[in-house]
Short mmCIF file of C-alpha atoms in Angstrom, two decimals:
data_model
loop_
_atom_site.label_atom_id
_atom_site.label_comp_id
_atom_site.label_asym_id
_atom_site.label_seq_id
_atom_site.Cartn_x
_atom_site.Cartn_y
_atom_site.Cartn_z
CA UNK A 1 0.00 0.00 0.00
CA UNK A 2 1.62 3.52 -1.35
CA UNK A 3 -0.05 6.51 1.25
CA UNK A 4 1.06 8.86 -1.09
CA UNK A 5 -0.91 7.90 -3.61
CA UNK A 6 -4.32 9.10 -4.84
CA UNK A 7 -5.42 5.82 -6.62
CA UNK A 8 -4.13 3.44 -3.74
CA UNK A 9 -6.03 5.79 -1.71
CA UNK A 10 -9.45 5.48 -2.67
CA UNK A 11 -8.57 1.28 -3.13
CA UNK A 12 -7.82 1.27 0.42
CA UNK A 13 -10.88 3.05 1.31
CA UNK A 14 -13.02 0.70 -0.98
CA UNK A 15 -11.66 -2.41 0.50
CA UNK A 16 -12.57 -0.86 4.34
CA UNK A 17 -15.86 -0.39 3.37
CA UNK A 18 -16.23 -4.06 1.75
CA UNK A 19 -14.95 -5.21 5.39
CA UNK A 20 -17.68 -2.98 6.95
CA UNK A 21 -15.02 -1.50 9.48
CA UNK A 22 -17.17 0.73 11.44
CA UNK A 23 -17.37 4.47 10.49
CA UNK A 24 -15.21 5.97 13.28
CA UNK A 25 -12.11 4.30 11.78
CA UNK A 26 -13.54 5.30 8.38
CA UNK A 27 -13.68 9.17 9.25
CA UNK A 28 -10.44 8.84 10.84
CA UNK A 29 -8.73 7.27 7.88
CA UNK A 30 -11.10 10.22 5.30
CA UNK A 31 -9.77 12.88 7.77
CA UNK A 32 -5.87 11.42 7.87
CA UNK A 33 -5.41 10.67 4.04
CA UNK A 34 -5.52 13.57 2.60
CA UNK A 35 -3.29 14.76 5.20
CA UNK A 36 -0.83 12.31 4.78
CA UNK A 37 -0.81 12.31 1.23
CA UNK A 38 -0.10 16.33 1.20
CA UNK A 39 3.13 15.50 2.76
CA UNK A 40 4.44 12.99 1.30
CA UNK A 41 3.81 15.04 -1.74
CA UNK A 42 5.57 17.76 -0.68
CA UNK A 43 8.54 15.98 0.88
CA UNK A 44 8.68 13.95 -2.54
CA UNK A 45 9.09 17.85 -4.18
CA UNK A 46 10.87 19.14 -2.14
CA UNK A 47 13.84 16.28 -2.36
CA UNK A 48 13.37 16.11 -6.42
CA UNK A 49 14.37 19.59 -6.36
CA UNK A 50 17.39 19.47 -3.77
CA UNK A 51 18.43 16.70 -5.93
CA UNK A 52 17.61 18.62 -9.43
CA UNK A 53 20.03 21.49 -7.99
CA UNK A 54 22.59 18.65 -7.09
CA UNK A 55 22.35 17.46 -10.01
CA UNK A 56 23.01 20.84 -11.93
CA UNK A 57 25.68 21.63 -9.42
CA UNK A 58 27.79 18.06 -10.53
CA UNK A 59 27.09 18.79 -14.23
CA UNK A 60 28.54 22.30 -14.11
CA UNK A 61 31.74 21.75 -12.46
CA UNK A 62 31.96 18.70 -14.53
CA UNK A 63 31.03 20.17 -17.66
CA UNK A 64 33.17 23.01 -16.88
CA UNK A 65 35.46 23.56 -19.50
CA UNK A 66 38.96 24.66 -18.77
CA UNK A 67 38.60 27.91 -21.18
CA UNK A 68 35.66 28.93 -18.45
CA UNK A 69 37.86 28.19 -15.47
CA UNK A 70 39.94 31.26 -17.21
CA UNK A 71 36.90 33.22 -18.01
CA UNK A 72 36.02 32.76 -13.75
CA UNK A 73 39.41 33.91 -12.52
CA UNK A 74 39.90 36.72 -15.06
CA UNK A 75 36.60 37.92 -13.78
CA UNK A 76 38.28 38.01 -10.51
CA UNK A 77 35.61 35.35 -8.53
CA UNK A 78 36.90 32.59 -6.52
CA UNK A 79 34.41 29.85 -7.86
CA UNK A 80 37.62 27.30 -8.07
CA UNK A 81 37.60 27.83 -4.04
CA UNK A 82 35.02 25.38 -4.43
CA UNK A 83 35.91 21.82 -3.09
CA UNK A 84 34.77 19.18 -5.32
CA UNK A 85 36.24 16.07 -6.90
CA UNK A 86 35.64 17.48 -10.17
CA UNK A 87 37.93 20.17 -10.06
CA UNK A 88 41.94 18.29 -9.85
CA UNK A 89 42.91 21.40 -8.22
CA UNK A 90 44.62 25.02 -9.06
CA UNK A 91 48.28 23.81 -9.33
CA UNK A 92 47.53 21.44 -11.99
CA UNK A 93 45.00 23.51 -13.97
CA UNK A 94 47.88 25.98 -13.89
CA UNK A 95 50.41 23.86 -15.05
CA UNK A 96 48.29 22.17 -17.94
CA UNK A 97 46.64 25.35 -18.96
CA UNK A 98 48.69 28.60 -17.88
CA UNK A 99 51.96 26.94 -18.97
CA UNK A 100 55.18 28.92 -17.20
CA UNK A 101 57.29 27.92 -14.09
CA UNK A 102 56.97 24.07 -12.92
CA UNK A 103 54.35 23.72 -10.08
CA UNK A 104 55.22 20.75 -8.78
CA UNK A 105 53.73 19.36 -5.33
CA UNK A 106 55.43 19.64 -2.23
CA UNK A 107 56.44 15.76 -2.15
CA UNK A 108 57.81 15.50 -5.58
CA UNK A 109 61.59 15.02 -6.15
CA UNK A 110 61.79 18.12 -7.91
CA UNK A 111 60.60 20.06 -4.62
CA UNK A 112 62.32 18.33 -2.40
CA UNK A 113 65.84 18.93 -3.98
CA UNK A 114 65.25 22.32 -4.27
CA UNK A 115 64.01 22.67 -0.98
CA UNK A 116 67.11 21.39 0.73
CA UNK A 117 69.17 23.48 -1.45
CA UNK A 118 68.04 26.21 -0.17
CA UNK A 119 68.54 24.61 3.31
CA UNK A 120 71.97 23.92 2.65
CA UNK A 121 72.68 27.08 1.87
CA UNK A 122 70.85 28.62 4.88
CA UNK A 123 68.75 30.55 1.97
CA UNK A 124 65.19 30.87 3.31
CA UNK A 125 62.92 30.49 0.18
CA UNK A 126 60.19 33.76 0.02
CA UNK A 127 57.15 32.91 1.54
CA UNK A 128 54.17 34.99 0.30
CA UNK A 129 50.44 35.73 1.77
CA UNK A 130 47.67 36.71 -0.52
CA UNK A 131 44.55 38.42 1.08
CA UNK A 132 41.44 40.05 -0.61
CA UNK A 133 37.96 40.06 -0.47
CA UNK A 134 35.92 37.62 -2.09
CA UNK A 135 35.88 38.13 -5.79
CA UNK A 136 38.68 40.59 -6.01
CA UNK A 137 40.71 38.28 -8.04
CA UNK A 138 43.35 36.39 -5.17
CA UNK A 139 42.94 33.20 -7.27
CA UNK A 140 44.05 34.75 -10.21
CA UNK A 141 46.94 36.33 -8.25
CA UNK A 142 47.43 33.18 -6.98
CA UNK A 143 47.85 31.74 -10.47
CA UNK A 144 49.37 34.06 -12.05
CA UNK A 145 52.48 33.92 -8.96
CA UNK A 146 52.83 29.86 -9.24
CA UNK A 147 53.01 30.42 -13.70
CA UNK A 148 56.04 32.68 -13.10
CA UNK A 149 57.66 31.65 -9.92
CA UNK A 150 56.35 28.15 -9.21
CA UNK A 151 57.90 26.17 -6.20
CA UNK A 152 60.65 29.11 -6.01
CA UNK A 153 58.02 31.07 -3.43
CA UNK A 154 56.05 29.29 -0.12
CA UNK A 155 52.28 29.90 -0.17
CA UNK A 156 50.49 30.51 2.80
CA UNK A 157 47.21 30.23 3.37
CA UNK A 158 44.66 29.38 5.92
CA UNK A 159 43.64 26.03 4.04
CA UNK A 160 46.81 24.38 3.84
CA UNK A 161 48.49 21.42 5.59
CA UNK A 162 51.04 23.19 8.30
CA UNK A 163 54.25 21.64 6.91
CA UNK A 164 53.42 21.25 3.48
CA UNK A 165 56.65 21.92 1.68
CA UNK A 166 55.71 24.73 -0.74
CA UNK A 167 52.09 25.44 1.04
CA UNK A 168 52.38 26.50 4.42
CA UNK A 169 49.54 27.79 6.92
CA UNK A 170 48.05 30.93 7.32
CA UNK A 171 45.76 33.25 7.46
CA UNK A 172 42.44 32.91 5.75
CA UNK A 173 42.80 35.35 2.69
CA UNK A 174 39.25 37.24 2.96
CA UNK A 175 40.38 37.80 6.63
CA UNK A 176 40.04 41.39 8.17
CA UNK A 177 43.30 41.37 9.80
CA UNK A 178 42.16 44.76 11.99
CA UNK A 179 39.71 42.59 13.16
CA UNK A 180 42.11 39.30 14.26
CA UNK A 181 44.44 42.22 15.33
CA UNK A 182 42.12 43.29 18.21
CA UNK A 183 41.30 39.68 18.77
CA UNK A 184 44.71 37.82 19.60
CA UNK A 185 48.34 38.92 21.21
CA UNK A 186 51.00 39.80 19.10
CA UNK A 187 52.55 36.53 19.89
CA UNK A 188 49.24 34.50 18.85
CA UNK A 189 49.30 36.95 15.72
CA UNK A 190 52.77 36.11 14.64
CA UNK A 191 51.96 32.45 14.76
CA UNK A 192 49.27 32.62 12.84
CA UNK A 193 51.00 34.21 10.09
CA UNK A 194 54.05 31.45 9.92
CA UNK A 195 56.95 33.36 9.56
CA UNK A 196 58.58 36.13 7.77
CA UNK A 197 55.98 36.58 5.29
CA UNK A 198 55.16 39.05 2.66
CA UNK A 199 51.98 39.91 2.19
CA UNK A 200 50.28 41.05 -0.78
CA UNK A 201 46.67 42.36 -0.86
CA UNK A 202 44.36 43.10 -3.79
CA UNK A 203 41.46 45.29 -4.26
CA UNK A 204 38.78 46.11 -6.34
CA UNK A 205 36.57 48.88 -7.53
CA UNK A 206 33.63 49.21 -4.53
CA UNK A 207 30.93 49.42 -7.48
CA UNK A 208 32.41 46.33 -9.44
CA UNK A 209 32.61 44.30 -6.67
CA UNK A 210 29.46 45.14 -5.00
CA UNK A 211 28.31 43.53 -8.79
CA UNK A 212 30.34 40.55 -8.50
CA UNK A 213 29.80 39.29 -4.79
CA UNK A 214 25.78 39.88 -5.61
CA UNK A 215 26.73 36.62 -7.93
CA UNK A 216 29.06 34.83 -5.97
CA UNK A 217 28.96 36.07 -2.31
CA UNK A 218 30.34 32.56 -0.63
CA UNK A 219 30.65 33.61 3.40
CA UNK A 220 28.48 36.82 2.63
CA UNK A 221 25.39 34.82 0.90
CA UNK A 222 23.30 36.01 3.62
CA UNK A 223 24.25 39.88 2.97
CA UNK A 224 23.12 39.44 -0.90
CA UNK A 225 19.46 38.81 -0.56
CA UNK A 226 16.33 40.78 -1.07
CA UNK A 227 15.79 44.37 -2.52
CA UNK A 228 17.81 46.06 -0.32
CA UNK A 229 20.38 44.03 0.11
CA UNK A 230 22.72 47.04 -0.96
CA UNK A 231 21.80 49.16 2.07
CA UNK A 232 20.76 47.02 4.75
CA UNK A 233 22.96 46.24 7.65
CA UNK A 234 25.47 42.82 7.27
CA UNK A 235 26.83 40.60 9.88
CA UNK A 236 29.76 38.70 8.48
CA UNK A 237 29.89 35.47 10.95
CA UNK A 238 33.66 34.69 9.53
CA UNK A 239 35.49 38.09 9.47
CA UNK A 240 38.44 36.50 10.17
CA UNK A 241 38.34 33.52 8.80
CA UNK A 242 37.94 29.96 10.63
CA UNK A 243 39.70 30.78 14.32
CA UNK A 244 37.74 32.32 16.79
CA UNK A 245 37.25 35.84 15.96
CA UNK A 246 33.82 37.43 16.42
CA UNK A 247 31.33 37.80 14.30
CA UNK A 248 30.64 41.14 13.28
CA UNK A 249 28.02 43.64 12.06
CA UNK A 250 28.50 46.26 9.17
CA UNK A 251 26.14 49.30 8.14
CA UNK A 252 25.87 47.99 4.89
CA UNK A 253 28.05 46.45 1.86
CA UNK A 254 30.14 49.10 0.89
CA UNK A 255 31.03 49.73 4.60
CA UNK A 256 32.57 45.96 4.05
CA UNK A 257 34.55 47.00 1.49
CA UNK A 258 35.75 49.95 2.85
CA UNK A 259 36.56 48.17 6.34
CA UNK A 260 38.93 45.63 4.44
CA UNK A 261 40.61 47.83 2.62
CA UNK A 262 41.81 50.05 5.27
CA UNK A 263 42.81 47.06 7.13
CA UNK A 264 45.29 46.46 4.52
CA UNK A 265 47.14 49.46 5.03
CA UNK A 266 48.14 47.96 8.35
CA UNK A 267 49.54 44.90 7.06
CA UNK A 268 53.36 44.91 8.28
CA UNK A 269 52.10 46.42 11.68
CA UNK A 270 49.95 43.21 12.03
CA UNK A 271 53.50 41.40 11.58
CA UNK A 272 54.24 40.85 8.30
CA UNK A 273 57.57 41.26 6.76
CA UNK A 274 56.59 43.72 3.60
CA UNK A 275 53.30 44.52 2.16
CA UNK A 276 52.12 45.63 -1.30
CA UNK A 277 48.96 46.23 -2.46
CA UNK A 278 46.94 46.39 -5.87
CA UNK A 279 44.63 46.53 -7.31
CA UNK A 280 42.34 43.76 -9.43
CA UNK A 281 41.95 46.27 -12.48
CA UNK A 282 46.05 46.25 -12.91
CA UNK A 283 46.49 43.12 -12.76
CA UNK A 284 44.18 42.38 -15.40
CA UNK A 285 45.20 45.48 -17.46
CA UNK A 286 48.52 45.52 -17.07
CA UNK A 287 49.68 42.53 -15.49
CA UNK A 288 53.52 42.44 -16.43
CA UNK A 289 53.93 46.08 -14.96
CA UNK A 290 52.01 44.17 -11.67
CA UNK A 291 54.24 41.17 -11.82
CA UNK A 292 57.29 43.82 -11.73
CA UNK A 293 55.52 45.61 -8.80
CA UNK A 294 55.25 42.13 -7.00
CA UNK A 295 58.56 40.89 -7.68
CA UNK A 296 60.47 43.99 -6.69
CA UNK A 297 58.23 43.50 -2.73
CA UNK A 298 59.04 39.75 -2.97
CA UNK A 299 63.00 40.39 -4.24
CA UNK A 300 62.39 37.90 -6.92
CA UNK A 301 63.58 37.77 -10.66
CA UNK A 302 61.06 37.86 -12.93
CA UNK A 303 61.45 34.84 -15.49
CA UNK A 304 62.81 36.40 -18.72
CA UNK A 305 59.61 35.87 -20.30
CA UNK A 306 56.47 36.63 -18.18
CA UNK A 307 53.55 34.00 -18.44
CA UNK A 308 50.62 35.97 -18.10
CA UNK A 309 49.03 35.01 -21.61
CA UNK A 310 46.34 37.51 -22.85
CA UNK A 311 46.05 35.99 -26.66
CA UNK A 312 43.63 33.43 -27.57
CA UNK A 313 45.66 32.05 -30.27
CA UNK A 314 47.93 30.60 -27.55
CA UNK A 315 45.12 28.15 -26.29
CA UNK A 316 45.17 28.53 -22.68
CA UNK A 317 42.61 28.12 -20.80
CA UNK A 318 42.92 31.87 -19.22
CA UNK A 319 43.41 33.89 -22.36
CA UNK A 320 39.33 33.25 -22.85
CA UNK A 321 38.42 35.20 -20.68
CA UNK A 322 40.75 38.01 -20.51
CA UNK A 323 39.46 40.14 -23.44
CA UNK A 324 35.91 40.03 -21.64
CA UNK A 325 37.69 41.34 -18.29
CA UNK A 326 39.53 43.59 -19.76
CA UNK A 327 36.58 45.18 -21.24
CA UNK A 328 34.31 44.82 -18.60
CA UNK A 329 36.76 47.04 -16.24
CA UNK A 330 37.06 49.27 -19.67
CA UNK A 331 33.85 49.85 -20.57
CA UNK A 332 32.26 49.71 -16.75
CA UNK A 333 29.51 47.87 -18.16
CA UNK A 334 29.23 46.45 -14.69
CA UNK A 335 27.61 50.22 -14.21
CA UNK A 336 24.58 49.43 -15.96
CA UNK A 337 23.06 45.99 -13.54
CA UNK A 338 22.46 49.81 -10.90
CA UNK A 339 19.07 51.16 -11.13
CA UNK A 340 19.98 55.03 -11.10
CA UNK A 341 18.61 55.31 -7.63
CA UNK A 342 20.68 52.19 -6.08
CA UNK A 343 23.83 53.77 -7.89
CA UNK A 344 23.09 56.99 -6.19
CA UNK A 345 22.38 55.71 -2.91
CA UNK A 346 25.56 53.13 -2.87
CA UNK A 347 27.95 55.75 -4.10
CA UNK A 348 26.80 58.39 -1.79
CA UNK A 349 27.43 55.67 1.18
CA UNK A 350 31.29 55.19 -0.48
CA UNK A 351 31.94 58.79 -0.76
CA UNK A 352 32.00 58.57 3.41
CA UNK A 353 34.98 56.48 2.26
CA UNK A 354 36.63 59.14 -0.47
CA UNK A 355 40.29 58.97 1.54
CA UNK A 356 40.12 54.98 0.76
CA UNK A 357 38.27 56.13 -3.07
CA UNK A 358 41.18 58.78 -3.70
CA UNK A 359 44.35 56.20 -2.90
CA UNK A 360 43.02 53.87 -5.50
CA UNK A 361 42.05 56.22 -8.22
CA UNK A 362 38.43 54.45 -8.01
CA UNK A 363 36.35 57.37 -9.96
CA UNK A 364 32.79 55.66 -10.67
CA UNK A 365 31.08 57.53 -7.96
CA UNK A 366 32.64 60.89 -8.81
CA UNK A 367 30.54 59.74 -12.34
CA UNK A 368 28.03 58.97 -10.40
CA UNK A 369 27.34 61.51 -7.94
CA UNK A 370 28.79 64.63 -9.52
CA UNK A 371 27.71 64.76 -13.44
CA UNK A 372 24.20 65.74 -12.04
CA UNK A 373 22.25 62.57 -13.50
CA UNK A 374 22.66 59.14 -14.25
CA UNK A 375 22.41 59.69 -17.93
CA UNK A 376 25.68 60.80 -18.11
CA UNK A 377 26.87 57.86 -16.66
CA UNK A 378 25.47 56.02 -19.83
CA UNK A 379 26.84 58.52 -22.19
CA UNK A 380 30.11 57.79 -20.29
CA UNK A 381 29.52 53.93 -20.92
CA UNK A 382 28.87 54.12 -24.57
CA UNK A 383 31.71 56.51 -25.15
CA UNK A 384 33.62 54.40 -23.19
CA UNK A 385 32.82 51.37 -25.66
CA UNK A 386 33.90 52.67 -28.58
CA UNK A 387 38.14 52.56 -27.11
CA UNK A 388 39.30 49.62 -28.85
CA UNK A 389 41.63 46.86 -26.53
#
């Protein structure tokens, strides 16, 4: 006998009544049935569909080509963050797709005799910390560093093994270090970081971003829905990553941003050996001039030819989705998802922030807020279009 089905139902019900089973039990079962058959209904839905989105879920990362892996960092989001068994991981998507320096693991033979060369030698290998927010581009930074310099640098990061070889612990990279700053002793602080590390932050334009962590907001999902999910207040439950530092409560979304970056200025008082930071639209503009940048902080040579390939006659995976980056940050298309109110509103709450606005050269608010009208923003955009790459 299937409850949750109609037609069994009323069979069931028949047969009672051939028995003559005597009415109470028959109301109860008229008054339980449809009842029970509601919710099996539902729960039936309601798993078809978590499994439908499953389902989806598998297929995309499966289906996902390596020429849209490119397309995702370029964009600056951190969708290959994601742990699943379809993705083999960064360091060999690098080294199959991005070409440049070897990225070999931290146990191969390769690693290890390099490694204890530099022991030998009592050279201590540069160990490098990226940080961001979400969707500011740290895994493109972060591929971009192991194409050109490979197992010559140490990456730290919150998610690796401790004692890893080439990956070393520490911090979370969407960490507000003001925030673990006022939460742990200097001594707890340097621990955390693992040694004399340089760090290296990157940042984005407030009104791009705001775009791009509406569509992939990760930790901040709860911050991105409804209306007014612009303006209303956030509480970011991980604002220092996965060690106990409180949660904490922001105006609204652009206060986030602001609060980050501001934090970064205070990188090598929070203990790190040197700091540099930049910003997502150079490194996707003008990403040898950023690589020079970054190797001058990390005292590096820069391989004689830089691997940061931009032309999709090459093939690799990341050179797909350059040209639509690069014209995205051109064209500030990203402009055009505001309704002119929301674009007035957001940019008024940044300009609180101008100091932070100013040191980056980030200008789509002064657009915004001081040509009078919105429409000028478009006429800006279309203008804007016309600049060939």
């Amino acid at each position: 006998l299937k409850l949750g089905n109609p037609v069994h139902l009323l069979a069931a019900f028949t047969v009672l009544m051939g028995f003559q089973v005597p009415l109470r039990f028959m109301f109860l079962i008229a008054i339980v049935s449809p009842a029970w058959f509601l919710l099996t209904v539902n729960a039936a839905r309601v798993h078809r569909a978590q499994w439908e989105v499953d389902l989806l879920k598998e297929d995309a990362m499966e289906d996902l080509h390596p020429d849209e892996w490119g397309s995702l960092l370029w964009d600056g989001l951190d969708a290959l963050d994601e742990s699943h068994p379809a993705f083999p991981g960064m360091e060999a998507y690098v080294e199959k797709h991005f070409g440049g320096a070897e990225t070999k693991s931290a146990s191969s033979p390769e690693f290890v005799s390099l490694y204890s060369q530099f022991r030998a030698h009592h050279v201590q290998p540069t160990r490098v910390q990226a940080f961001g927010l979400q969707d500011t581009g740290t895994n493109l930074l972060w591929a971009i560093l192991h194409a050109n310099f490979g197992n010559k640098l140490i990456y730290h990061d919150a998610f690796y093994p401790a004692n890893d070889g080439m990956h070393q612990k520490g911090l979370w990279k969407h960490a507000n270090v003001e925030l673990i700053n006022q939460t742990f002793p200097e001594s707890k602080r340097l621990s955390l970081i693992g040694g004399d590390v340089v760090a290296i932050a990157l940042v984005r334009e407030p009104m791009s971003w705001l775009r791009s962590i509406h569509k992939a907001p990760y930790e901040l999902k709860g911050c991105v829905q409804g209306d007014d999910w612009l303006f209303r207040q956030c509480t970011h439950k991980h604002p220092g990553g996965y060690i106990p530092v409180p949660k904490a409560t922001f105006a609204n979304m652009a206060t986030i941003w602001a609060e980050w970056v501001k934090a970064y200025l205070r990188l090598k008082d929070f203990g790190y050996k040197d700091a540099l930071i930049i910003r997502y639209e150079d490194l996707v503009k003008n990403p040898k001039l950023t690589m020079e940048r970054i190797a001058k902080v990390l005292n590096m040579t820069l391989p004689k030819d830089v691997t940061v390939p931009t032309d999709p006659a090459k093939k690799h995976g990341f050179a797909v989705g350059y040209r639509e980056a690069y014209t995205k940050i051109t064209n500030r298309s990203y402009l055009l998802e505001y309704q002119p109110d929301d674009a007035l509103k957001v940019c008024r709450e940044l300009e609180k922030y101008r100091q932070e606005l100013f040191r980056y050269n980030y200008t789509d608010c002064y657009d915004v807020l001081y040509r009078k009208h919105y429409g000028s923003v478009n006429a800006t955009l279309s203008a804007s279009s016309k600049t060939p790459l």
